[in-house]
Each structure stands twice: as C-alpha cells, then as structure tokens.
Amino acid sequence: MPKNKGKGGKNRKRGKNEADDEKRELVFKEDGQEYAQVLRMLGNGRCEAMCLDNNGTKRLCHIRGKLHKKVWIASGDIILVGLRDYQDDKADVILKFMPDEARLLKAYGELPDNMKLYVDCGGGADDDEENDIDCIEFENDDIDKI
C-alpha cells in the first residue's frame, strides 16, 4: 500500500468558516474604477453589469480568482469594477459590496438616488430596471386557504 503523502482530506480543502459578518472599511472608487450593478450572471466566472458612469454602459465583467467561488455574486448586487484601458466593453470585478455598505454608499452620494438596491426577488434581471418587481408575500391565513 502506498503511503499517504497528502496533508489532509476533504475538510482541509474546504477551509475554515471565515466570519464575513465583521465590519470592514468602506472602499470608495479610485481612478480606473467604477461602481456597477449586476444585471445577470453568465457563468464561467463572468457577469453582465450596468456601470454607473455618466452614460450607464453595460459591460461584460470577469470575476477575478480571489473572489471566484468564495464571494457569491447574484443579479442586483452592487460591485466595484476595474475598467480596462484597452477594452471599453469589458471590466474586472474587484469587490462586492454588502447590502449595508451599498446603503452607506447611497447615503454618501456615491450611488444615484434613483437606483434600487437589492430588490431582485430571485428572478432573472433580463427586464429593464425601470419595471418595478413586486414580491408576493403570503400571510399565514392565505396559506391555509390554498
């Protein structure tokens, strides 16, 4: 029988459960960076996002390896993207803002006031952002009638 030369099994590969709930310093955009809202996830570490620059460009964003499979990004999330000098229609995801951080950015005036934060009800964001999505909430007595 061969010797076990590995350093552990499946649990070691999973890593420790890092506490992401702790407060982190709010990161603002710098030169060559822009805030964006994810429109839809495309798979293969990519997403389509609406950048909040002056003309509201849709860009194909690549999720970098540090975030890939560690920070889950969904449609409607606010992200910080790094713009490319050589490709205007593509960008790289640098950071995902948590919902409370996005509200702080909106309060500081970094995000536009008419922007809806985290209103997606689980459906795709293929429709225009102008359409209001009404989430259906059931009361306990409504469930009994069904």
mmCIF file of N, CA and C in Angstrom:
data_model
loop_
_atom_site.group_PDB
_atom_site.id
_atom_site.type_symbol
_atom_site.label_atom_id
_atom_site.label_comp_id
_atom_site.label_asym_id
_atom_site.label_seq_id
_atom_site.Cartn_x
_atom_site.Cartn_y
_atom_site.Cartn_z
ATOM 1 N N MET A 1 0.828 -1.180 0.000
ATOM 2 C CA MET A 1 0.000 0.000 0.000
ATOM 3 C C MET A 1 0.876 1.249 0.000
ATOM 4 N N PRO A 2 0.505 2.241 -0.800
ATOM 5 C CA PRO A 2 1.298 3.476 -0.807
ATOM 6 C C PRO A 2 1.046 4.302 0.444
ATOM 7 N N LYS A 3 2.063 5.069 0.787
ATOM 8 C CA LYS A 3 1.944 5.945 1.950
ATOM 9 C C LYS A 3 1.053 7.132 1.613
ATOM 10 N N ASN A 4 0.369 7.628 2.634
ATOM 11 C CA ASN A 4 -0.394 8.862 2.460
ATOM 12 C C ASN A 4 0.563 10.030 2.558
ATOM 13 N N LYS A 5 0.707 10.756 1.476
ATOM 14 C CA LYS A 5 1.630 11.892 1.472
ATOM 15 C C LYS A 5 0.898 13.224 1.476
ATOM 16 N N GLY A 6 -0.448 13.175 1.472
ATOM 17 C CA GLY A 6 -1.232 14.418 1.482
ATOM 18 C C GLY A 6 -1.232 15.053 2.866
ATOM 19 N N LYS A 7 -1.810 16.218 2.941
ATOM 20 C CA LYS A 7 -1.834 16.952 4.206
ATOM 21 C C LYS A 7 -3.215 16.983 4.824
ATOM 22 N N GLY A 8 -4.112 16.159 4.362
ATOM 23 C CA GLY A 8 -5.447 16.153 4.937
ATOM 24 C C GLY A 8 -6.471 15.764 3.895
ATOM 25 N N GLY A 9 -7.689 15.722 4.331
ATOM 26 C CA GLY A 9 -8.746 15.274 3.442
ATOM 27 C C GLY A 9 -9.635 16.400 2.967
ATOM 28 N N LYS A 10 -10.900 16.031 2.770
ATOM 29 C CA LYS A 10 -11.867 16.951 2.194
ATOM 30 C C LYS A 10 -12.084 18.186 3.077
ATOM 31 N N ASN A 11 -12.108 18.004 4.381
ATOM 32 C CA ASN A 11 -12.373 19.130 5.280
ATOM 33 C C ASN A 11 -11.255 20.167 5.240
ATOM 34 N N ARG A 12 -10.036 19.721 5.038
ATOM 35 C CA ARG A 12 -8.927 20.679 4.937
ATOM 36 C C ARG A 12 -9.058 21.531 3.679
ATOM 37 N N LYS A 13 -9.503 20.908 2.593
ATOM 38 C CA LYS A 13 -9.648 21.638 1.341
ATOM 39 C C LYS A 13 -10.748 22.682 1.427
ATOM 40 N N ARG A 14 -11.778 22.406 2.228
ATOM 41 C CA ARG A 14 -12.873 23.365 2.371
ATOM 42 C C ARG A 14 -12.424 24.626 3.095
ATOM 43 N N GLY A 15 -11.504 24.496 4.005
ATOM 44 C CA GLY A 15 -11.007 25.664 4.726
ATOM 45 C C GLY A 15 -11.871 26.003 5.914
ATOM 46 N N LYS A 16 -11.437 27.007 6.630
ATOM 47 C CA LYS A 16 -12.166 27.445 7.819
ATOM 48 C C LYS A 16 -13.331 28.328 7.418
ATOM 49 N N ASN A 17 -14.354 28.344 8.257
ATOM 50 C CA ASN A 17 -15.502 29.209 8.035
ATOM 51 C C ASN A 17 -15.143 30.608 8.513
ATOM 52 N N GLU A 18 -14.765 31.456 7.581
ATOM 53 C CA GLU A 18 -14.334 32.808 7.930
ATOM 54 C C GLU A 18 -15.550 33.642 8.274
ATOM 55 N N ALA A 19 -15.436 34.456 9.293
ATOM 56 C CA ALA A 19 -16.538 35.317 9.708
ATOM 57 C C ALA A 19 -16.538 36.572 8.837
ATOM 58 N N ASP A 20 -17.428 36.591 7.830
ATOM 59 C CA ASP A 20 -17.525 37.741 6.940
ATOM 60 C C ASP A 20 -18.460 38.809 7.492
ATOM 61 N N ASP A 21 -19.107 38.500 8.631
ATOM 62 C CA ASP A 21 -20.074 39.434 9.189
ATOM 63 C C ASP A 21 -19.407 40.624 9.870
ATOM 64 N N GLU A 22 -18.123 40.478 10.155
ATOM 65 C CA GLU A 22 -17.447 41.576 10.839
ATOM 66 C C GLU A 22 -17.354 42.800 9.936
ATOM 67 N N LYS A 23 -17.324 43.975 10.570
ATOM 68 C CA LYS A 23 -17.299 45.234 9.826
ATOM 69 C C LYS A 23 -15.971 45.379 9.106
ATOM 70 N N ARG A 24 -16.035 45.860 7.878
ATOM 71 C CA ARG A 24 -14.823 46.166 7.141
ATOM 72 C C ARG A 24 -14.912 47.618 6.689
ATOM 73 N N GLU A 25 -13.786 48.159 6.375
ATOM 74 C CA GLU A 25 -13.719 49.564 5.979
ATOM 75 C C GLU A 25 -14.377 49.746 4.618
ATOM 76 N N LEU A 26 -15.148 50.823 4.493
ATOM 77 C CA LEU A 26 -15.846 51.100 3.250
ATOM 78 C C LEU A 26 -14.842 51.540 2.184
ATOM 79 N N VAL A 27 -14.906 50.905 1.018
ATOM 80 C CA VAL A 27 -13.968 51.177 -0.069
ATOM 81 C C VAL A 27 -14.665 52.050 -1.102
ATOM 82 N N PHE A 28 -14.056 53.177 -1.445
ATOM 83 C CA PHE A 28 -14.582 54.063 -2.476
ATOM 84 C C PHE A 28 -13.814 53.835 -3.766
ATOM 85 N N LYS A 29 -14.409 54.255 -4.888
ATOM 86 C CA LYS A 29 -13.760 54.045 -6.184
ATOM 87 C C LYS A 29 -12.582 54.995 -6.358
ATOM 88 N N GLU A 30 -11.613 54.549 -7.139
ATOM 89 C CA GLU A 30 -10.431 55.350 -7.460
ATOM 90 C C GLU A 30 -10.395 55.548 -8.973
ATOM 91 N N ASP A 31 -9.298 56.109 -9.472
ATOM 92 C CA ASP A 31 -9.147 56.278 -10.919
ATOM 93 C C ASP A 31 -9.099 54.911 -11.592
ATOM 94 N N GLY A 32 -9.837 54.759 -12.672
ATOM 95 C CA GLY A 32 -9.856 53.493 -13.390
ATOM 96 C C GLY A 32 -10.827 52.487 -12.799
ATOM 97 N N GLN A 33 -11.639 52.907 -11.825
ATOM 98 C CA GLN A 33 -12.626 52.019 -11.215
ATOM 99 C C GLN A 33 -14.001 52.668 -11.311
ATOM 100 N N GLU A 34 -15.034 51.837 -11.223
ATOM 101 C CA GLU A 34 -16.402 52.347 -11.318
ATOM 102 C C GLU A 34 -17.324 51.429 -10.527
ATOM 103 N N TYR A 35 -18.413 52.010 -10.001
ATOM 104 C CA TYR A 35 -19.447 51.211 -9.352
ATOM 105 C C TYR A 35 -20.342 50.627 -10.437
ATOM 106 N N ALA A 36 -20.891 49.444 -10.170
ATOM 107 C CA ALA A 36 -21.772 48.800 -11.145
ATOM 108 C C ALA A 36 -22.798 47.955 -10.413
ATOM 109 N N GLN A 37 -23.901 47.682 -11.093
ATOM 110 C CA GLN A 37 -24.917 46.781 -10.572
ATOM 111 C C GLN A 37 -25.025 45.596 -11.512
ATOM 112 N N VAL A 38 -24.994 44.397 -10.954
ATOM 113 C CA VAL A 38 -25.013 43.174 -11.755
ATOM 114 C C VAL A 38 -26.395 43.018 -12.375
ATOM 115 N N LEU A 39 -26.442 42.857 -13.688
ATOM 116 C CA LEU A 39 -27.699 42.627 -14.392
ATOM 117 C C LEU A 39 -28.030 41.141 -14.439
ATOM 118 N N ARG A 40 -27.037 40.339 -14.829
ATOM 119 C CA ARG A 40 -27.261 38.892 -14.859
ATOM 120 C C ARG A 40 -25.932 38.170 -14.796
ATOM 121 N N MET A 41 -25.989 36.963 -14.263
ATOM 122 C CA MET A 41 -24.817 36.114 -14.193
ATOM 123 C C MET A 41 -24.759 35.277 -15.465
ATOM 124 N N LEU A 42 -23.557 35.148 -16.017
ATOM 125 C CA LEU A 42 -23.391 34.444 -17.285
ATOM 126 C C LEU A 42 -22.736 33.084 -17.128
ATOM 127 N N GLY A 43 -22.175 32.799 -15.980
ATOM 128 C CA GLY A 43 -21.441 31.557 -15.798
ATOM 129 C C GLY A 43 -19.998 31.722 -16.215
ATOM 130 N N ASN A 44 -19.189 30.736 -15.899
ATOM 131 C CA ASN A 44 -17.772 30.732 -16.272
ATOM 132 C C ASN A 44 -17.032 31.926 -15.667
ATOM 133 N N GLY A 45 -17.454 32.369 -14.472
ATOM 134 C CA GLY A 45 -16.778 33.472 -13.802
ATOM 135 C C GLY A 45 -17.009 34.826 -14.440
ATOM 136 N N ARG A 46 -18.158 34.997 -15.100
ATOM 137 C CA ARG A 46 -18.452 36.255 -15.775
ATOM 138 C C ARG A 46 -19.846 36.734 -15.403
ATOM 139 N N CYS A 47 -20.076 38.022 -15.541
ATOM 140 C CA CYS A 47 -21.400 38.585 -15.337
ATOM 141 C C CYS A 47 -21.552 39.809 -16.219
ATOM 142 N N GLU A 48 -22.786 40.200 -16.434
ATOM 143 C CA GLU A 48 -23.078 41.424 -17.184
ATOM 144 C C GLU A 48 -23.510 42.469 -16.171
ATOM 145 N N ALA A 49 -22.893 43.638 -16.208
ATOM 146 C CA ALA A 49 -23.162 44.671 -15.218
ATOM 147 C C ALA A 49 -23.390 46.016 -15.890
ATOM 148 N N MET A 50 -24.243 46.809 -15.261
ATOM 149 C CA MET A 50 -24.510 48.178 -15.712
ATOM 150 C C MET A 50 -23.644 49.106 -14.880
ATOM 151 N N CYS A 51 -22.656 49.706 -15.519
ATOM 152 C CA CYS A 51 -21.759 50.615 -14.808
ATOM 153 C C CYS A 51 -22.459 51.947 -14.578
ATOM 154 N N LEU A 52 -22.138 52.585 -13.462
ATOM 155 C CA LEU A 52 -22.814 53.811 -13.073
ATOM 156 C C LEU A 52 -22.039 55.050 -13.475
ATOM 157 N N ASP A 53 -21.257 54.937 -14.541
ATOM 158 C CA ASP A 53 -20.584 56.137 -15.042
ATOM 159 C C ASP A 53 -21.612 57.012 -15.748
ATOM 160 N N ASN A 54 -21.168 58.095 -16.334
ATOM 161 C CA ASN A 54 -22.093 59.096 -16.860
ATOM 162 C C ASN A 54 -23.024 58.588 -17.955
ATOM 163 N N ASN A 55 -22.640 57.571 -18.735
ATOM 164 C CA ASN A 55 -23.537 57.100 -19.793
ATOM 165 C C ASN A 55 -24.166 55.742 -19.495
ATOM 166 N N GLY A 56 -23.893 55.134 -18.354
ATOM 167 C CA GLY A 56 -24.532 53.873 -17.973
ATOM 168 C C GLY A 56 -24.225 52.732 -18.919
ATOM 169 N N THR A 57 -22.957 52.418 -19.106
ATOM 170 C CA THR A 57 -22.522 51.398 -20.060
ATOM 171 C C THR A 57 -22.737 49.996 -19.494
ATOM 172 N N LYS A 58 -23.221 49.080 -20.354
ATOM 173 C CA LYS A 58 -23.280 47.663 -19.980
ATOM 174 C C LYS A 58 -21.929 47.060 -20.302
ATOM 175 N N ARG A 59 -21.344 46.380 -19.336
ATOM 176 C CA ARG A 59 -20.024 45.779 -19.556
ATOM 177 C C ARG A 59 -20.045 44.306 -19.152
ATOM 178 N N LEU A 60 -19.254 43.524 -19.846
ATOM 179 C CA LEU A 60 -19.031 42.131 -19.507
ATOM 180 C C LEU A 60 -17.922 42.103 -18.464
ATOM 181 N N CYS A 61 -18.230 41.610 -17.267
ATOM 182 C CA CYS A 61 -17.274 41.659 -16.159
ATOM 183 C C CYS A 61 -16.752 40.272 -15.848
ATOM 184 N N HIS A 62 -15.471 40.199 -15.617
ATOM 185 C CA HIS A 62 -14.793 38.954 -15.256
ATOM 186 C C HIS A 62 -14.575 38.950 -13.747
ATOM 187 N N ILE A 63 -15.023 37.883 -13.070
ATOM 188 C CA ILE A 63 -14.836 37.772 -11.624
ATOM 189 C C ILE A 63 -13.449 37.216 -11.379
ATOM 190 N N ARG A 64 -12.620 37.985 -10.695
ATOM 191 C CA ARG A 64 -11.233 37.573 -10.521
ATOM 192 C C ARG A 64 -11.125 36.382 -9.579
ATOM 193 N N GLY A 65 -9.996 35.713 -9.635
ATOM 194 C CA GLY A 65 -9.810 34.453 -8.934
ATOM 195 C C GLY A 65 -9.929 34.547 -7.426
ATOM 196 N N LYS A 66 -9.593 35.682 -6.848
ATOM 197 C CA LYS A 66 -9.687 35.851 -5.397
ATOM 198 C C LYS A 66 -11.142 35.800 -4.930
ATOM 199 N N LEU A 67 -12.065 36.250 -5.768
ATOM 200 C CA LEU A 67 -13.485 36.252 -5.422
ATOM 201 C C LEU A 67 -14.213 35.016 -5.920
ATOM 202 N N HIS A 68 -13.695 34.384 -6.968
ATOM 203 C CA HIS A 68 -14.374 33.270 -7.623
ATOM 204 C C HIS A 68 -14.549 32.107 -6.655
ATOM 205 N N LYS A 69 -15.780 31.642 -6.469
ATOM 206 C CA LYS A 69 -16.166 30.542 -5.576
ATOM 207 C C LYS A 69 -15.940 30.861 -4.099
ATOM 208 N N LYS A 70 -15.636 32.103 -3.770
ATOM 209 C CA LYS A 70 -15.502 32.495 -2.372
ATOM 210 C C LYS A 70 -16.527 33.550 -2.010
ATOM 211 N N VAL A 71 -16.755 34.506 -2.900
ATOM 212 C CA VAL A 71 -17.757 35.549 -2.711
ATOM 213 C C VAL A 71 -18.829 35.330 -3.770
ATOM 214 N N TRP A 72 -20.046 35.029 -3.323
ATOM 215 C CA TRP A 72 -21.114 34.728 -4.259
ATOM 216 C C TRP A 72 -21.774 36.014 -4.717
ATOM 217 N N ILE A 73 -21.811 36.200 -6.017
ATOM 218 C CA ILE A 73 -22.380 37.396 -6.627
ATOM 219 C C ILE A 73 -23.655 36.986 -7.347
ATOM 220 N N ALA A 74 -24.722 37.753 -7.122
ATOM 221 C CA ALA A 74 -26.007 37.479 -7.764
ATOM 222 C C ALA A 74 -26.473 38.724 -8.501
ATOM 223 N N SER A 75 -27.518 38.577 -9.302
ATOM 224 C CA SER A 75 -28.039 39.734 -10.022
ATOM 225 C C SER A 75 -28.636 40.717 -9.027
ATOM 226 N N GLY A 76 -28.374 42.000 -9.260
ATOM 227 C CA GLY A 76 -28.840 43.047 -8.359
ATOM 228 C C GLY A 76 -27.785 43.512 -7.377
ATOM 229 N N ASP A 77 -26.678 42.797 -7.257
ATOM 230 C CA ASP A 77 -25.617 43.176 -6.322
ATOM 231 C C ASP A 77 -24.863 44.400 -6.828
ATOM 232 N N ILE A 78 -24.350 45.186 -5.890
ATOM 233 C CA ILE A 78 -23.522 46.339 -6.217
ATOM 234 C C ILE A 78 -22.063 45.899 -6.118
ATOM 235 N N ILE A 79 -21.295 46.137 -7.173
ATOM 236 C CA ILE A 79 -19.900 45.712 -7.220
ATOM 237 C C ILE A 79 -19.012 46.882 -7.620
ATOM 238 N N LEU A 80 -17.736 46.740 -7.350
ATOM 239 C CA LEU A 80 -16.728 47.695 -7.799
ATOM 240 C C LEU A 80 -15.939 47.016 -8.905
ATOM 241 N N VAL A 81 -15.880 47.648 -10.062
ATOM 242 C CA VAL A 81 -15.186 47.045 -11.194
ATOM 243 C C VAL A 81 -13.995 47.898 -11.595
ATOM 244 N N GLY A 82 -12.970 47.240 -12.072
ATOM 245 C CA GLY A 82 -11.800 47.910 -12.624
ATOM 246 C C GLY A 82 -11.941 47.987 -14.125
ATOM 247 N N LEU A 83 -11.903 49.191 -14.672
ATOM 248 C CA LEU A 83 -12.062 49.381 -16.116
ATOM 249 C C LEU A 83 -10.767 49.038 -16.835
ATOM 250 N N ARG A 84 -10.896 48.568 -18.049
ATOM 251 C CA ARG A 84 -9.730 48.220 -18.858
ATOM 252 C C ARG A 84 -9.428 49.361 -19.819
ATOM 253 N N ASP A 85 -8.149 49.672 -19.967
ATOM 254 C CA ASP A 85 -7.751 50.737 -20.891
ATOM 255 C C ASP A 85 -7.937 50.315 -22.339
ATOM 256 N N TYR A 86 -7.721 49.049 -22.605
ATOM 257 C CA TYR A 86 -7.696 48.562 -23.982
ATOM 258 C C TYR A 86 -9.025 47.973 -24.437
ATOM 259 N N GLN A 87 -9.979 47.716 -23.511
ATOM 260 C CA GLN A 87 -11.295 47.190 -23.879
ATOM 261 C C GLN A 87 -12.350 47.946 -23.082
ATOM 262 N N ASP A 88 -13.117 48.775 -23.751
ATOM 263 C CA ASP A 88 -14.104 49.581 -23.041
ATOM 264 C C ASP A 88 -15.331 48.778 -22.658
ATOM 265 N N ASP A 89 -15.625 47.692 -23.382
ATOM 266 C CA ASP A 89 -16.838 46.927 -23.115
ATOM 267 C C ASP A 89 -16.614 45.795 -22.112
ATOM 268 N N LYS A 90 -15.408 45.698 -21.533
ATOM 269 C CA LYS A 90 -15.122 44.657 -20.543
ATOM 270 C C LYS A 90 -14.517 45.285 -19.297
ATOM 271 N N ALA A 91 -14.701 44.607 -18.142
ATOM 272 C CA ALA A 91 -14.175 45.097 -16.869
ATOM 273 C C ALA A 91 -13.902 43.904 -15.963
ATOM 274 N N ASP A 92 -13.250 44.152 -14.842
ATOM 275 C CA ASP A 92 -12.922 43.108 -13.882
ATOM 276 C C ASP A 92 -13.555 43.435 -12.534
ATOM 277 N N VAL A 93 -14.210 42.446 -11.916
ATOM 278 C CA VAL A 93 -14.844 42.657 -10.612
ATOM 279 C C VAL A 93 -13.759 42.669 -9.544
ATOM 280 N N ILE A 94 -13.703 43.758 -8.784
ATOM 281 C CA ILE A 94 -12.703 43.905 -7.736
ATOM 282 C C ILE A 94 -13.285 43.578 -6.375
ATOM 283 N N LEU A 95 -14.539 43.997 -6.132
ATOM 284 C CA LEU A 95 -15.120 43.894 -4.798
ATOM 285 C C LEU A 95 -16.628 43.831 -4.900
ATOM 286 N N LYS A 96 -17.262 43.056 -4.014
ATOM 287 C CA LYS A 96 -18.714 43.054 -3.898
ATOM 288 C C LYS A 96 -19.078 43.781 -2.617
ATOM 289 N N PHE A 97 -20.004 44.730 -2.733
ATOM 290 C CA PHE A 97 -20.453 45.463 -1.554
ATOM 291 C C PHE A 97 -21.596 44.706 -0.885
ATOM 292 N N MET A 98 -21.544 44.612 0.448
ATOM 293 C CA MET A 98 -22.636 44.030 1.213
ATOM 294 C C MET A 98 -23.811 45.014 1.196
ATOM 295 N N PRO A 99 -25.028 44.558 1.484
ATOM 296 C CA PRO A 99 -26.189 45.459 1.416
ATOM 297 C C PRO A 99 -26.065 46.711 2.294
ATOM 298 N N ASP A 100 -25.518 46.576 3.501
ATOM 299 C CA ASP A 100 -25.376 47.757 4.361
ATOM 300 C C ASP A 100 -24.327 48.724 3.809
ATOM 301 N N GLU A 101 -23.278 48.184 3.172
ATOM 302 C CA GLU A 101 -22.268 49.046 2.552
ATOM 303 C C GLU A 101 -22.855 49.787 1.355
ATOM 304 N N ALA A 102 -23.717 49.114 0.589
ATOM 305 C CA ALA A 102 -24.349 49.764 -0.559
ATOM 306 C C ALA A 102 -25.268 50.893 -0.090
ATOM 307 N N ARG A 103 -25.974 50.682 1.013
ATOM 308 C CA ARG A 103 -26.823 51.753 1.547
ATOM 309 C C ARG A 103 -25.981 52.933 2.010
ATOM 310 N N LEU A 104 -24.816 52.657 2.598
ATOM 311 C CA LEU A 104 -23.921 53.740 3.007
ATOM 312 C C LEU A 104 -23.404 54.512 1.795
ATOM 313 N N LEU A 105 -23.044 53.796 0.729
ATOM 314 C CA LEU A 105 -22.583 54.465 -0.489
ATOM 315 C C LEU A 105 -23.678 55.364 -1.058
ATOM 316 N N LYS A 106 -24.923 54.900 -0.993
ATOM 317 C CA LYS A 106 -26.032 55.702 -1.495
ATOM 318 C C LYS A 106 -26.228 56.934 -0.601
ATOM 319 N N ALA A 107 -26.049 56.757 0.707
ATOM 320 C CA ALA A 107 -26.190 57.885 1.633
ATOM 321 C C ALA A 107 -25.083 58.915 1.420
ATOM 322 N N TYR A 108 -23.887 58.469 1.079
ATOM 323 C CA TYR A 108 -22.767 59.384 0.829
ATOM 324 C C TYR A 108 -22.867 60.061 -0.539
ATOM 325 N N GLY A 109 -23.811 59.627 -1.364
ATOM 326 C CA GLY A 109 -23.977 60.240 -2.680
ATOM 327 C C GLY A 109 -23.104 59.624 -3.758
ATOM 328 N N GLU A 110 -22.480 58.501 -3.475
ATOM 329 C CA GLU A 110 -21.649 57.829 -4.481
ATOM 330 C C GLU A 110 -22.524 57.111 -5.523
ATOM 331 N N LEU A 111 -23.677 56.606 -5.085
ATOM 332 C CA LEU A 111 -24.602 55.928 -5.986
ATOM 333 C C LEU A 111 -25.783 56.853 -6.255
ATOM 334 N N PRO A 112 -26.402 56.791 -7.441
ATOM 335 C CA PRO A 112 -27.539 57.669 -7.727
ATOM 336 C C PRO A 112 -28.738 57.353 -6.837
ATOM 337 N N ASP A 113 -29.550 58.379 -6.570
ATOM 338 C CA ASP A 113 -30.691 58.217 -5.673
ATOM 339 C C ASP A 113 -31.795 57.358 -6.279
ATOM 340 N N ASN A 114 -31.914 57.348 -7.606
ATOM 341 C CA ASN A 114 -32.996 56.584 -8.237
ATOM 342 C C ASN A 114 -32.666 55.101 -8.385
ATOM 343 N N MET A 115 -31.507 54.671 -7.924
ATOM 344 C CA MET A 115 -31.098 53.274 -8.066
ATOM 345 C C MET A 115 -31.770 52.408 -7.007
ATOM 346 N N LYS A 116 -32.284 51.259 -7.424
ATOM 347 C CA LYS A 116 -32.897 50.322 -6.499
ATOM 348 C C LYS A 116 -31.834 49.332 -6.030
ATOM 349 N N LEU A 117 -31.698 49.179 -4.718
ATOM 350 C CA LEU A 117 -30.692 48.296 -4.156
ATOM 351 C C LEU A 117 -31.329 46.992 -3.704
ATOM 352 N N TYR A 118 -30.820 45.878 -4.201
ATOM 353 C CA TYR A 118 -31.191 44.543 -3.730
ATOM 354 C C TYR A 118 -32.694 44.338 -3.707
ATOM 355 N N VAL A 119 -33.372 44.595 -4.819
ATOM 356 C CA VAL A 119 -34.812 44.394 -4.888
ATOM 357 C C VAL A 119 -35.172 43.156 -5.688
ATOM 358 N N ASP A 120 -34.197 42.424 -6.178
ATOM 359 C CA ASP A 120 -34.462 41.257 -7.005
ATOM 360 C C ASP A 120 -35.095 40.168 -6.152
ATOM 361 N N CYS A 121 -36.157 39.568 -6.638
ATOM 362 C CA CYS A 121 -36.888 38.546 -5.884
ATOM 363 C C CYS A 121 -36.474 37.140 -6.289
ATOM 364 N N GLY A 122 -35.333 37.000 -6.903
ATOM 365 C CA GLY A 122 -34.866 35.679 -7.290
ATOM 366 C C GLY A 122 -35.035 35.407 -8.766
ATOM 367 N N GLY A 123 -35.793 36.220 -9.470
ATOM 368 C CA GLY A 123 -35.964 36.043 -10.910
ATOM 369 C C GLY A 123 -34.786 36.654 -11.639
ATOM 370 N N GLY A 124 -34.730 36.422 -12.922
ATOM 371 C CA GLY A 124 -33.658 36.997 -13.719
ATOM 372 C C GLY A 124 -33.855 38.491 -13.895
ATOM 373 N N ALA A 125 -32.774 39.189 -14.146
ATOM 374 C CA ALA A 125 -32.834 40.635 -14.332
ATOM 375 C C ALA A 125 -32.774 40.972 -15.818
ATOM 376 N N ASP A 126 -33.423 40.140 -16.652
ATOM 377 C CA ASP A 126 -33.383 40.379 -18.082
ATOM 378 C C ASP A 126 -34.253 41.570 -18.479
ATOM 379 N N ASP A 127 -35.258 41.902 -17.655
ATOM 380 C CA ASP A 127 -36.136 43.023 -17.958
ATOM 381 C C ASP A 127 -35.414 44.321 -17.689
ATOM 382 N N ASP A 128 -36.019 45.414 -18.147
ATOM 383 C CA ASP A 128 -35.446 46.731 -17.870
ATOM 384 C C ASP A 128 -35.515 47.018 -16.380
ATOM 385 N N GLU A 129 -34.579 47.836 -15.913
ATOM 386 C CA GLU A 129 -34.553 48.179 -14.494
ATOM 387 C C GLU A 129 -35.704 49.102 -14.131
ATOM 388 N N GLU A 130 -36.364 49.690 -15.126
ATOM 389 C CA GLU A 130 -37.456 50.617 -14.863
ATOM 390 C C GLU A 130 -38.704 49.893 -14.360
ATOM 391 N N ASN A 131 -38.833 48.612 -14.697
ATOM 392 C CA ASN A 131 -40.016 47.870 -14.253
ATOM 393 C C ASN A 131 -39.890 47.546 -12.781
ATOM 394 N N ASP A 132 -40.950 47.848 -12.034
ATOM 395 C CA ASP A 132 -40.947 47.528 -10.608
ATOM 396 C C ASP A 132 -41.332 46.070 -10.438
ATOM 397 N N ILE A 133 -40.562 45.351 -9.656
ATOM 398 C CA ILE A 133 -40.835 43.952 -9.396
ATOM 399 C C ILE A 133 -41.516 43.877 -8.043
ATOM 400 N N ASP A 134 -42.763 43.389 -8.028
ATOM 401 C CA ASP A 134 -43.490 43.268 -6.773
ATOM 402 C C ASP A 134 -43.294 41.861 -6.247
ATOM 403 N N CYS A 135 -42.740 41.755 -5.055
ATOM 404 C CA CYS A 135 -42.561 40.461 -4.421
ATOM 405 C C CYS A 135 -43.867 40.069 -3.745
ATOM 406 N N ILE A 136 -44.267 38.834 -3.886
ATOM 407 C CA ILE A 136 -45.507 38.365 -3.290
ATOM 408 C C ILE A 136 -45.184 37.806 -1.915
ATOM 409 N N GLU A 137 -45.849 38.339 -0.925
ATOM 410 C CA GLU A 137 -45.687 37.836 0.434
ATOM 411 C C GLU A 137 -47.029 37.291 0.894
ATOM 412 N N PHE A 138 -47.009 36.095 1.450
ATOM 413 C CA PHE A 138 -48.229 35.461 1.919
ATOM 414 C C PHE A 138 -48.323 35.587 3.427
ATOM 415 N N GLU A 139 -49.512 35.815 3.895
ATOM 416 C CA GLU A 139 -49.780 35.771 5.331
ATOM 417 C C GLU A 139 -50.105 34.333 5.685
ATOM 418 N N ASN A 140 -50.090 34.007 6.968
ATOM 419 C CA ASN A 140 -50.360 32.636 7.393
ATOM 420 C C ASN A 140 -51.770 32.191 7.006
ATOM 421 N N ASP A 141 -52.766 33.102 7.118
ATOM 422 C CA ASP A 141 -54.136 32.700 6.772
ATOM 423 C C ASP A 141 -54.288 32.490 5.268
ATOM 424 N N ASP A 142 -53.498 33.178 4.433
ATOM 425 C CA ASP A 142 -53.560 32.952 2.991
ATOM 426 C C ASP A 142 -53.069 31.558 2.631
ATOM 427 N N ILE A 143 -52.111 31.047 3.334
ATOM 428 C CA ILE A 143 -51.580 29.715 3.052
ATOM 429 C C ILE A 143 -52.610 28.662 3.394
ATOM 430 N N ASP A 144 -53.402 28.877 4.455
ATOM 431 C CA ASP A 144 -54.408 27.905 4.843
ATOM 432 C C ASP A 144 -55.526 27.793 3.811
ATOM 433 N N LYS A 145 -55.813 28.890 3.089
ATOM 434 C CA LYS A 145 -56.886 28.879 2.097
ATOM 435 C C LYS A 145 -56.501 28.118 0.833
ATOM 436 N N ILE A 146 -55.226 27.961 0.567
ATOM 437 C CA ILE A 146 -54.768 27.316 -0.666
ATOM 438 C C ILE A 146 -55.055 25.844 -0.646
#
